[in-house]
Amino acid sequence: LAASLEGTIRSYTGVDVAQECLWFASKSCPESRFLRADIVALPLRNDCFDFCTAITCLEFCNDKSAVLFEIRRVLKSEGLFYMEVRSSDFLSVKLPQVVKHFLEKAGWLVPYKAEGFRDLSVQEWRGLLQEAGWTILIEEPALRPWNFGSGMTRLKNFLIFLVRKFL
């Protein structure tokens, strides 16, 4: 994300708990700031960002509500927050069981097995955001490019594209 925003913003601060991700990000964007921190307790002052993003990370947090409140804390009052999360609605409802079974058997669809983890529905995400005081300005299904990443990722993304398009 930092690399794609280069030249359009004055400064960028990335946060992750994984040291490997921070190392990779710092190599891609050496002029940006990267912190190893828990998103529930950010070592940052209040009201310090104009824009925050959380892309494919909130669904893996145990206390999603606390995370949403923490992001509000570090975001300026007129700031914007962009998030992308997966929800239980997509795979469990729209993907036919036969296809889901095939993808699981082939190893292309692996349930996340962390203790206490479960995918939330879109309605549950809306509720959490509203409880944390957020106003949802725009809500859209993510349009993941199917031709991004490794061969296996491209295949998964293409299947997701087809299911969204035709089911």
PDB file of C-alpha atoms in Angstrom:
ATOM      1  CA  LEU A   1       0.000   0.000   0.000  1.00  0.00           C
ATOM      2  CA  ALA A   2       2.791   2.394   0.881  1.00  0.00           C
ATOM      3  CA  ALA A   3       4.374   1.940  -2.550  1.00  0.00           C
ATOM      4  CA  SER A   4       1.103   2.636  -4.353  1.00  0.00           C
ATOM      5  CA  LEU A   5       0.568   5.861  -2.385  1.00  0.00           C
ATOM      6  CA  GLU A   6       4.105   7.157  -2.932  1.00  0.00           C
ATOM      7  CA  GLY A   7       4.095  10.722  -4.230  1.00  0.00           C
ATOM      8  CA  THR A   8       0.437  11.345  -3.327  1.00  0.00           C
ATOM      9  CA  ILE A   9       0.785  11.772   0.442  1.00  0.00           C
ATOM     10  CA  ARG A  10       3.239  13.596   2.697  1.00  0.00           C
ATOM     11  CA  SER A  11       3.900  10.729   5.067  1.00  0.00           C
ATOM     12  CA  TYR A  12       2.877   7.129   5.587  1.00  0.00           C
ATOM     13  CA  THR A  13       2.902   5.062   8.768  1.00  0.00           C
ATOM     14  CA  GLY A  14       2.394   1.316   8.500  1.00  0.00           C
ATOM     15  CA  VAL A  15       1.597  -0.932  11.460  1.00  0.00           C
ATOM     16  CA  ASP A  16       1.856  -4.717  11.643  1.00  0.00           C
ATOM     17  CA  VAL A  17       2.532  -7.351  14.288  1.00  0.00           C
ATOM     18  CA  ALA A  18       4.631  -9.445  11.898  1.00  0.00           C
ATOM     19  CA  GLN A  19       8.274  -8.415  11.719  1.00  0.00           C
ATOM     20  CA  GLU A  20       8.630 -10.030   8.267  1.00  0.00           C
ATOM     21  CA  CYS A  21       5.863  -7.836   6.836  1.00  0.00           C
ATOM     22  CA  LEU A  22       7.492  -4.723   8.276  1.00  0.00           C
ATOM     23  CA  TRP A  23      10.873  -5.726   6.855  1.00  0.00           C
ATOM     24  CA  PHE A  24       9.372  -6.199   3.378  1.00  0.00           C
ATOM     25  CA  ALA A  25       7.456  -2.911   3.585  1.00  0.00           C
ATOM     26  CA  SER A  26      10.535  -0.968   4.731  1.00  0.00           C
ATOM     27  CA  LYS A  27      12.527  -2.364   1.792  1.00  0.00           C
ATOM     28  CA  SER A  28       9.779  -1.305  -0.636  1.00  0.00           C
ATOM     29  CA  CYS A  29       9.324   2.158   0.888  1.00  0.00           C
ATOM     30  CA  PRO A  30      12.381   3.161   2.931  1.00  0.00           C
ATOM     31  CA  GLU A  31      11.112   6.756   3.380  1.00  0.00           C
ATOM     32  CA  SER A  32       7.966   5.594   5.204  1.00  0.00           C
ATOM     33  CA  ARG A  33       7.577   4.853   8.918  1.00  0.00           C
ATOM     34  CA  PHE A  34       6.721   1.317  10.042  1.00  0.00           C
ATOM     35  CA  LEU A  35       5.826   0.219  13.562  1.00  0.00           C
ATOM     36  CA  ARG A  36       5.546  -3.226  15.074  1.00  0.00           C
ATOM     37  CA  ALA A  37       2.489  -2.942  17.275  1.00  0.00           C
ATOM     38  CA  ASP A  38      -0.782  -4.502  18.302  1.00  0.00           C
ATOM     39  CA  ILE A  39      -3.630  -2.712  16.538  1.00  0.00           C
ATOM     40  CA  VAL A  40      -5.660  -2.759  19.779  1.00  0.00           C
ATOM     41  CA  ALA A  41      -3.059  -0.588  21.573  1.00  0.00           C
ATOM     42  CA  LEU A  42      -1.313   1.630  19.041  1.00  0.00           C
ATOM     43  CA  PRO A  43       1.688   3.546  20.423  1.00  0.00           C
ATOM     44  CA  LEU A  44       0.414   6.743  18.805  1.00  0.00           C
ATOM     45  CA  ARG A  45      -1.153   9.957  20.053  1.00  0.00           C
ATOM     46  CA  ASN A  46      -4.831  10.773  19.595  1.00  0.00           C
ATOM     47  CA  ASP A  47      -6.034  12.468  16.399  1.00  0.00           C
ATOM     48  CA  CYS A  48      -2.803  12.037  14.444  1.00  0.00           C
ATOM     49  CA  PHE A  49      -3.970  10.686  11.050  1.00  0.00           C
ATOM     50  CA  ASP A  50      -6.060  12.107   8.238  1.00  0.00           C
ATOM     51  CA  PHE A  51      -6.626   8.706   6.647  1.00  0.00           C
ATOM     52  CA  CYS A  52      -6.416   5.133   7.960  1.00  0.00           C
ATOM     53  CA  THR A  53      -6.719   1.855   6.133  1.00  0.00           C
ATOM     54  CA  ALA A  54      -7.195  -1.712   7.294  1.00  0.00           C
ATOM     55  CA  ILE A  55      -7.052  -4.172   4.444  1.00  0.00           C
ATOM     56  CA  THR A  56      -7.592  -7.850   5.165  1.00  0.00           C
ATOM     57  CA  CYS A  57      -6.553  -7.633   8.800  1.00  0.00           C
ATOM     58  CA  LEU A  58      -9.553  -6.746  10.974  1.00  0.00           C
ATOM     59  CA  GLU A  59     -11.201 -10.128  10.479  1.00  0.00           C
ATOM     60  CA  PHE A  60      -8.178 -11.772  12.148  1.00  0.00           C
ATOM     61  CA  CYS A  61      -8.369  -9.620  15.300  1.00  0.00           C
ATOM     62  CA  ASN A  62      -9.942 -11.193  18.370  1.00  0.00           C
ATOM     63  CA  ASP A  63     -11.510  -7.985  19.696  1.00  0.00           C
ATOM     64  CA  LYS A  64     -12.780  -6.297  16.543  1.00  0.00           C
ATOM     65  CA  SER A  65     -14.757  -3.712  18.502  1.00  0.00           C
ATOM     66  CA  ALA A  66     -11.651  -2.593  20.437  1.00  0.00           C
ATOM     67  CA  VAL A  67      -9.732  -2.278  17.166  1.00  0.00           C
ATOM     68  CA  LEU A  68     -12.420  -0.070  15.623  1.00  0.00           C
ATOM     69  CA  PHE A  69     -12.399   2.190  18.702  1.00  0.00           C
ATOM     70  CA  GLU A  70      -8.572   2.355  18.591  1.00  0.00           C
ATOM     71  CA  ILE A  71      -8.578   3.400  14.951  1.00  0.00           C
ATOM     72  CA  ARG A  72     -11.117   6.127  15.794  1.00  0.00           C
ATOM     73  CA  ARG A  73      -8.783   7.315  18.557  1.00  0.00           C
ATOM     74  CA  VAL A  74      -5.809   7.876  16.251  1.00  0.00           C
ATOM     75  CA  LEU A  75      -7.860   9.275  13.355  1.00  0.00           C
ATOM     76  CA  LYS A  76      -8.586  13.006  13.225  1.00  0.00           C
ATOM     77  CA  SER A  77     -12.255  13.950  13.680  1.00  0.00           C
ATOM     78  CA  GLU A  78     -12.643  14.763   9.970  1.00  0.00           C
ATOM     79  CA  GLY A  79     -10.455  11.848   8.898  1.00  0.00           C
ATOM     80  CA  LEU A  80     -11.493   8.934   6.716  1.00  0.00           C
ATOM     81  CA  PHE A  81     -11.151   5.214   7.331  1.00  0.00           C
ATOM     82  CA  TYR A  82     -11.060   2.649   4.518  1.00  0.00           C
ATOM     83  CA  MET A  83     -11.365  -1.039   5.321  1.00  0.00           C
ATOM     84  CA  GLU A  84     -11.619  -4.292   3.411  1.00  0.00           C
ATOM     85  CA  VAL A  85     -12.699  -7.429   5.213  1.00  0.00           C
ATOM     86  CA  ARG A  86     -13.900 -10.822   4.195  1.00  0.00           C
ATOM     87  CA  SER A  87     -17.296 -11.868   5.467  1.00  0.00           C
ATOM     88  CA  SER A  88     -19.089 -15.131   6.064  1.00  0.00           C
ATOM     89  CA  ASP A  89     -21.782 -14.116   3.570  1.00  0.00           C
ATOM     90  CA  PHE A  90     -19.682 -14.696   0.484  1.00  0.00           C
ATOM     91  CA  LEU A  91     -18.281 -18.204   0.762  1.00  0.00           C
ATOM     92  CA  SER A  92     -20.904 -19.818   2.954  1.00  0.00           C
ATOM     93  CA  VAL A  93     -23.938 -18.525   1.066  1.00  0.00           C
ATOM     94  CA  LYS A  94     -22.931 -17.960  -2.536  1.00  0.00           C
ATOM     95  CA  LEU A  95     -20.407 -20.702  -3.152  1.00  0.00           C
ATOM     96  CA  PRO A  96     -22.185 -23.987  -3.976  1.00  0.00           C
ATOM     97  CA  GLN A  97     -21.233 -26.829  -1.626  1.00  0.00           C
ATOM     98  CA  VAL A  98     -19.871 -28.921  -4.518  1.00  0.00           C
ATOM     99  CA  VAL A  99     -17.446 -26.173  -5.541  1.00  0.00           C
ATOM    100  CA  LYS A 100     -16.548 -25.441  -1.913  1.00  0.00           C
ATOM    101  CA  HIS A 101     -15.813 -29.147  -1.292  1.00  0.00           C
ATOM    102  CA  PHE A 102     -13.648 -29.310  -4.446  1.00  0.00           C
ATOM    103  CA  LEU A 103     -11.658 -26.204  -3.438  1.00  0.00           C
ATOM    104  CA  GLU A 104     -11.127 -27.546   0.097  1.00  0.00           C
ATOM    105  CA  LYS A 105     -10.073 -30.990  -1.212  1.00  0.00           C
ATOM    106  CA  ALA A 106      -7.616 -29.358  -3.637  1.00  0.00           C
ATOM    107  CA  GLY A 107      -6.200 -27.256  -0.780  1.00  0.00           C
ATOM    108  CA  TRP A 108      -7.211 -23.952  -2.390  1.00  0.00           C
ATOM    109  CA  LEU A 109      -9.752 -23.059   0.260  1.00  0.00           C
ATOM    110  CA  VAL A 110      -8.491 -23.576   3.780  1.00  0.00           C
ATOM    111  CA  PRO A 111     -10.562 -22.442   6.766  1.00  0.00           C
ATOM    112  CA  TYR A 112      -8.678 -20.154   9.133  1.00  0.00           C
ATOM    113  CA  LYS A 113      -8.273 -22.220  12.297  1.00  0.00           C
ATOM    114  CA  ALA A 114      -7.197 -19.729  14.935  1.00  0.00           C
ATOM    115  CA  GLU A 115      -8.773 -20.120  18.352  1.00  0.00           C
ATOM    116  CA  GLY A 116     -11.931 -18.049  18.656  1.00  0.00           C
ATOM    117  CA  PHE A 117     -11.893 -17.017  14.994  1.00  0.00           C
ATOM    118  CA  ARG A 118     -15.045 -16.827  12.937  1.00  0.00           C
ATOM    119  CA  ASP A 119     -15.949 -14.801   9.883  1.00  0.00           C
ATOM    120  CA  LEU A 120     -18.567 -12.142  10.543  1.00  0.00           C
ATOM    121  CA  SER A 121     -21.489 -11.431   8.257  1.00  0.00           C
ATOM    122  CA  VAL A 122     -21.783  -8.101   6.487  1.00  0.00           C
ATOM    123  CA  GLN A 123     -24.581  -7.179   8.911  1.00  0.00           C
ATOM    124  CA  GLU A 124     -22.337  -7.965  11.898  1.00  0.00           C
ATOM    125  CA  TRP A 125     -19.565  -5.753  10.454  1.00  0.00           C
ATOM    126  CA  ARG A 126     -22.086  -2.922   9.991  1.00  0.00           C
ATOM    127  CA  GLY A 127     -23.221  -3.331  13.595  1.00  0.00           C
ATOM    128  CA  LEU A 128     -19.668  -3.236  14.956  1.00  0.00           C
ATOM    129  CA  LEU A 129     -18.861  -0.122  12.951  1.00  0.00           C
ATOM    130  CA  GLN A 130     -22.004   1.652  14.122  1.00  0.00           C
ATOM    131  CA  GLU A 131     -21.415   0.642  17.763  1.00  0.00           C
ATOM    132  CA  ALA A 132     -17.924   2.144  17.539  1.00  0.00           C
ATOM    133  CA  GLY A 133     -19.420   5.417  16.281  1.00  0.00           C
ATOM    134  CA  TRP A 134     -18.508   5.119  12.596  1.00  0.00           C
ATOM    135  CA  THR A 135     -20.668   6.473   9.798  1.00  0.00           C
ATOM    136  CA  ILE A 136     -20.531   4.267   6.718  1.00  0.00           C
ATOM    137  CA  LEU A 137     -20.212   6.537   3.677  1.00  0.00           C
ATOM    138  CA  ILE A 138     -19.758   3.881   0.998  1.00  0.00           C
ATOM    139  CA  GLU A 139     -20.159   0.128   1.141  1.00  0.00           C
ATOM    140  CA  GLU A 140     -19.215  -2.086  -1.773  1.00  0.00           C
ATOM    141  CA  PRO A 141     -18.027  -5.627  -2.275  1.00  0.00           C
ATOM    142  CA  ALA A 142     -14.265  -5.617  -2.779  1.00  0.00           C
ATOM    143  CA  LEU A 143     -13.242  -5.935  -6.409  1.00  0.00           C
ATOM    144  CA  ARG A 144     -10.100  -7.994  -6.055  1.00  0.00           C
ATOM    145  CA  PRO A 145      -8.118  -8.226  -9.300  1.00  0.00           C
ATOM    146  CA  TRP A 146      -8.053 -11.876 -10.316  1.00  0.00           C
ATOM    147  CA  ASN A 147      -4.685 -11.507 -12.078  1.00  0.00           C
ATOM    148  CA  PHE A 148      -2.736 -10.435  -8.968  1.00  0.00           C
ATOM    149  CA  GLY A 149      -0.296 -12.609  -7.031  1.00  0.00           C
ATOM    150  CA  SER A 150       1.014 -16.136  -7.441  1.00  0.00           C
ATOM    151  CA  GLY A 151      -0.558 -18.650  -9.805  1.00  0.00           C
ATOM    152  CA  MET A 152      -2.581 -20.193  -6.962  1.00  0.00           C
ATOM    153  CA  THR A 153      -3.751 -16.769  -5.773  1.00  0.00           C
ATOM    154  CA  ARG A 154      -4.726 -15.817  -9.320  1.00  0.00           C
ATOM    155  CA  LEU A 155      -6.779 -18.977  -9.656  1.00  0.00           C
ATOM    156  CA  LYS A 156      -8.526 -18.379  -6.304  1.00  0.00           C
ATOM    157  CA  ASN A 157      -9.241 -14.748  -7.202  1.00  0.00           C
ATOM    158  CA  PHE A 158     -10.556 -15.729 -10.624  1.00  0.00           C
ATOM    159  CA  LEU A 159     -12.922 -18.245  -9.020  1.00  0.00           C
ATOM    160  CA  ILE A 160     -14.102 -15.569  -6.577  1.00  0.00           C
ATOM    161  CA  PHE A 161     -14.670 -13.221  -9.539  1.00  0.00           C
ATOM    162  CA  LEU A 162     -16.721 -15.872 -11.385  1.00  0.00           C
ATOM    163  CA  VAL A 163     -18.837 -16.719  -8.353  1.00  0.00           C
ATOM    164  CA  ARG A 164     -19.581 -13.040  -7.681  1.00  0.00           C
ATOM    165  CA  LYS A 165     -20.418 -12.451 -11.314  1.00  0.00           C
ATOM    166  CA  PHE A 166     -22.698 -15.412 -11.894  1.00  0.00           C
ATOM    167  CA  LEU A 167     -24.164 -16.445  -8.516  1.00  0.00           C
TER     168      LEU A 167
END
